[in-house]
JSON list of C-alpha atoms in Angstrom, two decimals:
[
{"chain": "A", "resi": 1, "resn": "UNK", "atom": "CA", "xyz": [-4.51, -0.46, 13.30]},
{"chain": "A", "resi": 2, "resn": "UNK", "atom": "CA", "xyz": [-2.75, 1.34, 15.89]},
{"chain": "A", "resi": 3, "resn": "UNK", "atom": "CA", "xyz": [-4.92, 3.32, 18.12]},
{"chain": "A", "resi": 4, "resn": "UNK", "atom": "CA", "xyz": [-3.13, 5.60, 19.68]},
{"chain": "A", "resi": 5, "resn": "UNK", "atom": "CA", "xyz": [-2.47, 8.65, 16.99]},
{"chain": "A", "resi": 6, "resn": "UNK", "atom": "CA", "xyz": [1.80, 9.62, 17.45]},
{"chain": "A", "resi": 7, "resn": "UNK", "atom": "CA", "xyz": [1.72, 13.35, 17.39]},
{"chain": "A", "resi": 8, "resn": "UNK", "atom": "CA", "xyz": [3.53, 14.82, 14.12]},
{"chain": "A", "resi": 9, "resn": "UNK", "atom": "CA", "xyz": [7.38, 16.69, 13.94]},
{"chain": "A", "resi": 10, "resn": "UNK", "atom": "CA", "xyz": [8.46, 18.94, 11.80]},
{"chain": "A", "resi": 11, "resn": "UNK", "atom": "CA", "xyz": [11.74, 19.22, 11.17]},
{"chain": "A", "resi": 12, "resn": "UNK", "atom": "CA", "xyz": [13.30, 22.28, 9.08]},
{"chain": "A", "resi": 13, "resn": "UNK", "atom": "CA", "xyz": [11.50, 24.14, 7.28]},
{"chain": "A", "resi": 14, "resn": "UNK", "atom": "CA", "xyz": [9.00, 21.22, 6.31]},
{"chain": "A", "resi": 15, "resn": "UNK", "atom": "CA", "xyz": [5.76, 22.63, 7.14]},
{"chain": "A", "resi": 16, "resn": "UNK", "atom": "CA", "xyz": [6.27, 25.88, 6.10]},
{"chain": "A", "resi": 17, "resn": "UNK", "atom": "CA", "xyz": [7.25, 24.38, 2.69]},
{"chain": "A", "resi": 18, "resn": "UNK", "atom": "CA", "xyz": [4.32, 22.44, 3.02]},
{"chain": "A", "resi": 19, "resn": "UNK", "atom": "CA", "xyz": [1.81, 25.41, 2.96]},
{"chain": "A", "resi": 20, "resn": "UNK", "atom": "CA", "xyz": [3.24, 26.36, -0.75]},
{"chain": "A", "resi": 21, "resn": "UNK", "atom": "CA", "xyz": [1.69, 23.20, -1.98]},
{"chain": "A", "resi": 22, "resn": "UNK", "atom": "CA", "xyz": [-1.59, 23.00, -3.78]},
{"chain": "A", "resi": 23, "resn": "UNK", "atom": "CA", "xyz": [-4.95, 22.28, -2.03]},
{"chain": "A", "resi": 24, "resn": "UNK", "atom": "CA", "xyz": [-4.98, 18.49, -3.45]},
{"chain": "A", "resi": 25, "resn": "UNK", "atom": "CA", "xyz": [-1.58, 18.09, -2.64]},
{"chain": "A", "resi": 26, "resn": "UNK", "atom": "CA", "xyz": [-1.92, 18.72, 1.17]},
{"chain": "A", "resi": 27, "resn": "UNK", "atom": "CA", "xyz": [-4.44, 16.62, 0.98]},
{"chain": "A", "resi": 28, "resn": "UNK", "atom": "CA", "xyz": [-3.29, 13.73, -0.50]},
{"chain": "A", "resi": 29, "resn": "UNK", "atom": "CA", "xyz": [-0.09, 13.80, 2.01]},
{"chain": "A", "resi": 30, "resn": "UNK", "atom": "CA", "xyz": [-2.16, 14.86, 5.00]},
{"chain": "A", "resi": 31, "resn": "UNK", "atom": "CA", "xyz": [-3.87, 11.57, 3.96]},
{"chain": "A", "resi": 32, "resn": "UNK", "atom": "CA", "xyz": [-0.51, 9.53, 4.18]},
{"chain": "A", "resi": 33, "resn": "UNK", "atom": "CA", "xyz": [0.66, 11.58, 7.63]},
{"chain": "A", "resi": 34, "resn": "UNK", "atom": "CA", "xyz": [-2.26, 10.96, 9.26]},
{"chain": "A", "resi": 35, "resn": "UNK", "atom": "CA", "xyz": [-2.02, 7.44, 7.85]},
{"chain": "A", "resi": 36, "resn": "UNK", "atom": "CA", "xyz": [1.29, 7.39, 9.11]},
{"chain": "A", "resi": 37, "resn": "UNK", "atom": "CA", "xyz": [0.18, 8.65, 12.96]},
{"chain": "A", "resi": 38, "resn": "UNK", "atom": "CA", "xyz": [-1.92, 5.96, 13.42]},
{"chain": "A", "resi": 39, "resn": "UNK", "atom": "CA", "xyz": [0.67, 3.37, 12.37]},
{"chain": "A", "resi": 40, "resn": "UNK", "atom": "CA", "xyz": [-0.42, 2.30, 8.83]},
{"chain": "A", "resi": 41, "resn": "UNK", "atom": "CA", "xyz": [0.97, 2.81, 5.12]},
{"chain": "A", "resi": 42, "resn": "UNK", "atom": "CA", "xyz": [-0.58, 5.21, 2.32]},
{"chain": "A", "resi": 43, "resn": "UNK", "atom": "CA", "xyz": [-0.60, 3.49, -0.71]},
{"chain": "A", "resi": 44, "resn": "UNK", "atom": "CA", "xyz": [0.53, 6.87, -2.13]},
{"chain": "A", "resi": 45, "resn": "UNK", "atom": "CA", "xyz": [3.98, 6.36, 0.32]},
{"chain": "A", "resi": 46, "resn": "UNK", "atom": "CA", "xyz": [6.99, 4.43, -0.70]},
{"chain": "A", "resi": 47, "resn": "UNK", "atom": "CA", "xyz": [10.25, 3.79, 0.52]},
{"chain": "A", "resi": 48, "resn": "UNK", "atom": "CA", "xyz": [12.80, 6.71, 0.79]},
{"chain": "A", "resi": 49, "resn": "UNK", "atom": "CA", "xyz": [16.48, 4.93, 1.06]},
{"chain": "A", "resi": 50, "resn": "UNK", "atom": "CA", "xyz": [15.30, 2.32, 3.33]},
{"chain": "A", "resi": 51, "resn": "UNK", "atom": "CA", "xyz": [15.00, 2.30, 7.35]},
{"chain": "A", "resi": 52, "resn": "UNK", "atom": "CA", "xyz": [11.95, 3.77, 8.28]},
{"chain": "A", "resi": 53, "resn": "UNK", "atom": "CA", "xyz": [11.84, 6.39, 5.74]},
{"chain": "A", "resi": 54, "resn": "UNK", "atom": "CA", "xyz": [8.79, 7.34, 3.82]},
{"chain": "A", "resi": 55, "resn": "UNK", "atom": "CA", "xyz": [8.04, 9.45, 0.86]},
{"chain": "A", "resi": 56, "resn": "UNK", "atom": "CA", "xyz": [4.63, 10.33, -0.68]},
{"chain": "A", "resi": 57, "resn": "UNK", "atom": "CA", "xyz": [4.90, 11.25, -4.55]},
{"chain": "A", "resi": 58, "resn": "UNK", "atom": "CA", "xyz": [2.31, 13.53, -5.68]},
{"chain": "A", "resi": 59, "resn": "UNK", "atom": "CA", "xyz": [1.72, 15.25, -9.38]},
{"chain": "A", "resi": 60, "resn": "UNK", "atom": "CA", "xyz": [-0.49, 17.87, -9.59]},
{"chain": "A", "resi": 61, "resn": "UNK", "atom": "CA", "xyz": [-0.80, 20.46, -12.64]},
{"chain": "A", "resi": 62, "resn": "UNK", "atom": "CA", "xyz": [2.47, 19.50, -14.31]},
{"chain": "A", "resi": 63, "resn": "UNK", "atom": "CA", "xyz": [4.22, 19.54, -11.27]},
{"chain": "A", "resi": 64, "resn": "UNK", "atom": "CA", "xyz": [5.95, 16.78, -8.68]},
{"chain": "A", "resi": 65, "resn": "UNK", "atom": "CA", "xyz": [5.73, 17.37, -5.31]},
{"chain": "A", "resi": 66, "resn": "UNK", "atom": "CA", "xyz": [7.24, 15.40, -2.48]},
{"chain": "A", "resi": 67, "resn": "UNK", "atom": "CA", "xyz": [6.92, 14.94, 1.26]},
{"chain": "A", "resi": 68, "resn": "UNK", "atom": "CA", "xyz": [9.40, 12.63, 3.20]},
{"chain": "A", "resi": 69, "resn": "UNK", "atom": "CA", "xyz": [9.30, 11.26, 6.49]},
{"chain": "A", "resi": 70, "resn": "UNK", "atom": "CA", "xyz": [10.48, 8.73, 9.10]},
{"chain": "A", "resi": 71, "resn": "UNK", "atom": "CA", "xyz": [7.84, 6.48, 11.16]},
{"chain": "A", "resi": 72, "resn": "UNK", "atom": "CA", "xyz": [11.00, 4.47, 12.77]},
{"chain": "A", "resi": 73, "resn": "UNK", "atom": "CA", "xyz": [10.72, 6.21, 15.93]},
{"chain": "A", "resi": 74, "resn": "UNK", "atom": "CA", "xyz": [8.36, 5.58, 18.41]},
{"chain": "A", "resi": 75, "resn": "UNK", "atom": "CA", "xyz": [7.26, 9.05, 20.08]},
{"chain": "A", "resi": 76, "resn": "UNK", "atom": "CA", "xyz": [6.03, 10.73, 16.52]},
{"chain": "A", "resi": 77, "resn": "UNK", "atom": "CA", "xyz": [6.33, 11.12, 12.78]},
{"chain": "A", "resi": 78, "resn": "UNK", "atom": "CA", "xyz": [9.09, 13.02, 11.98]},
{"chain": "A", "resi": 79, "resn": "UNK", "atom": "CA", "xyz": [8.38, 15.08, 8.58]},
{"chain": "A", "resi": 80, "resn": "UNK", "atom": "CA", "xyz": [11.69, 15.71, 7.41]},
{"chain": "A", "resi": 81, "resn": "UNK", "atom": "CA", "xyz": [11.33, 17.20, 4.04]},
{"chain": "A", "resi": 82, "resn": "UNK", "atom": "CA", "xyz": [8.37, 18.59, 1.85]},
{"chain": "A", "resi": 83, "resn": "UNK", "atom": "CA", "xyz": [9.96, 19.91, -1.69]},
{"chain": "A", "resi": 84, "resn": "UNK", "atom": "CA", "xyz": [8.36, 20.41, -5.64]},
{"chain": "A", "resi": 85, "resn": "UNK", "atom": "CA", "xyz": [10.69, 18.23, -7.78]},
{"chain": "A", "resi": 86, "resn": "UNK", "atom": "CA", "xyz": [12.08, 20.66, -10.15]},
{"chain": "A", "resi": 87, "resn": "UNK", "atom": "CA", "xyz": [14.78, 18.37, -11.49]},
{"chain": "A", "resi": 88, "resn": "UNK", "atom": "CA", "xyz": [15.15, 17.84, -15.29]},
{"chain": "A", "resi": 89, "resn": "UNK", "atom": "CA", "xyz": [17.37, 14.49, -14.99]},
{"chain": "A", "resi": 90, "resn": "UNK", "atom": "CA", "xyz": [14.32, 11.77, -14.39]},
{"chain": "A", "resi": 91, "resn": "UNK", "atom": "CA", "xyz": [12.38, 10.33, -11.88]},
{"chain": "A", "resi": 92, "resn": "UNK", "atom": "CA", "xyz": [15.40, 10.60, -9.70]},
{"chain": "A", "resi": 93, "resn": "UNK", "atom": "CA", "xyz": [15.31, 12.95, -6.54]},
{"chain": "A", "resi": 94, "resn": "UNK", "atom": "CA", "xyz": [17.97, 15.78, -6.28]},
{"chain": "A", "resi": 95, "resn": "UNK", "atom": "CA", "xyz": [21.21, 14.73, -4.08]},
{"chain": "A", "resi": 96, "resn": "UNK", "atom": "CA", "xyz": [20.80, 18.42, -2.65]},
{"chain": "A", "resi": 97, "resn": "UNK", "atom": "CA", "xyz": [16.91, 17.03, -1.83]},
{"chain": "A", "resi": 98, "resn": "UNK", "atom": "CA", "xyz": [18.52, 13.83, -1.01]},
{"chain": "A", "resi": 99, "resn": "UNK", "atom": "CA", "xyz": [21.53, 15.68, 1.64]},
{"chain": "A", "resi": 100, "resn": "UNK", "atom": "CA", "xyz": [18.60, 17.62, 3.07]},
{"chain": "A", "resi": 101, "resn": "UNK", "atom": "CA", "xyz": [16.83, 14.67, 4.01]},
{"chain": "A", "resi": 102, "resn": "UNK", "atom": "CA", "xyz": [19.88, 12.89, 5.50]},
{"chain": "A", "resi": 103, "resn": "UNK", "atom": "CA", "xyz": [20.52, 16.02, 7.48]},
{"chain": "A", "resi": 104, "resn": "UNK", "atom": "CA", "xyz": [17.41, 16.21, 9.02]},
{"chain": "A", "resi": 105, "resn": "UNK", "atom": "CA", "xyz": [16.85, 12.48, 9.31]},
{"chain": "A", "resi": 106, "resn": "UNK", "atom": "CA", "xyz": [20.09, 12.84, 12.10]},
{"chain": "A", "resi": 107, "resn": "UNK", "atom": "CA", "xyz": [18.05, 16.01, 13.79]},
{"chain": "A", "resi": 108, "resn": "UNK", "atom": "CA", "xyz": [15.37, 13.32, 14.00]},
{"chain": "A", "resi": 109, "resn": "UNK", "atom": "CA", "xyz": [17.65, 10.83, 15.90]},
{"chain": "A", "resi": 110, "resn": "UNK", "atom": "CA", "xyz": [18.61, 13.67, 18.03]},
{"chain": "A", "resi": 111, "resn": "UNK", "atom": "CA", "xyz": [15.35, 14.61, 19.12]},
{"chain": "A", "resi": 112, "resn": "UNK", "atom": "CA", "xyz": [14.35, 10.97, 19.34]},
{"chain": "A", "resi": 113, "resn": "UNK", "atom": "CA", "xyz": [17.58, 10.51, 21.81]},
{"chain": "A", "resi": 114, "resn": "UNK", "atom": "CA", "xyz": [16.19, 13.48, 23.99]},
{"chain": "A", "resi": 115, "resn": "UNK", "atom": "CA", "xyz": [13.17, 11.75, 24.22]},
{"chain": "A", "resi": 116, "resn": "UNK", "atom": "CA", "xyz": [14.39, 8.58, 25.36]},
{"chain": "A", "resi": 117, "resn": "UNK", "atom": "CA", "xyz": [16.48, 10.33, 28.37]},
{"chain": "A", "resi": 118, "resn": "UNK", "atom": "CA", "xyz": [13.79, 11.97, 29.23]},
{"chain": "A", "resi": 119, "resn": "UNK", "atom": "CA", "xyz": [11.70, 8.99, 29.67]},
{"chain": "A", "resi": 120, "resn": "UNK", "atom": "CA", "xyz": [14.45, 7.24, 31.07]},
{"chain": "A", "resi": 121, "resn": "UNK", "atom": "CA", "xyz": [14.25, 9.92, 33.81]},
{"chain": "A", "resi": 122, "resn": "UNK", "atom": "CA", "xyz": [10.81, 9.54, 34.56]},
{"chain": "A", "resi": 123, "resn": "UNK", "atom": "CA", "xyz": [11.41, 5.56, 35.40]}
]
């Protein structure tokens, strides 16, 4: 295990979207982000799509809720998307879900780009 925590990114509105979820919910993906910080895997998170992307699949109540993020980047956990699955068509996520992530995956790689120049800078 890693021991140096990487601090946590929202990107979006992920964290307020978050706060909607229930109690056990937040819990269970607070588990997998903090998890996720100190470099380890949840056994509640799966791949998302491949390359560094996370998802942790929680039902609660009748309801599915999700929270995606990226641990590919090494200054922080990017949480890119936090969403109830409300689709009727399977287990399958949304493509509107699915564009959202993608979207804010490349905000991510922005951010992450910053950071490098930054440090470069400081060399």
């Amino acid at each position: 295990m890693n021991s140096e925590r990487k601090p946590l990114e929202w990107i979006g509105s992920s964290r307020k979207d978050i706060l909607d979820f229930p109690r056990e919910v937040k819990q269970a993906v607070g588990f997998a982000l903090d998890l996720a910080q100190l470099g380890e895997k949840s056994s509640h998170s799966k791949d998302f799509g491949g390359a560094g992307v996370l998802e942790v699949v929680e039902d609660f109540d009748g309801g599915t809720y999700r929270a995606v993020y990226t641990v590919k980047f090494e200054e922080a956990v990017y949480v890119l998307h936090c969403f109830q699955k409300k689709s009727k068509s399977g287990i399958s996520t949304p493509k509107q879900d699915i564009d959202k992530v993608k979207g804010r995956l490349k905000i991510a790689e922005g951010r992450h780009k910053e950071w490098q120049n930054k440090n470069k800078k400081k060399s």
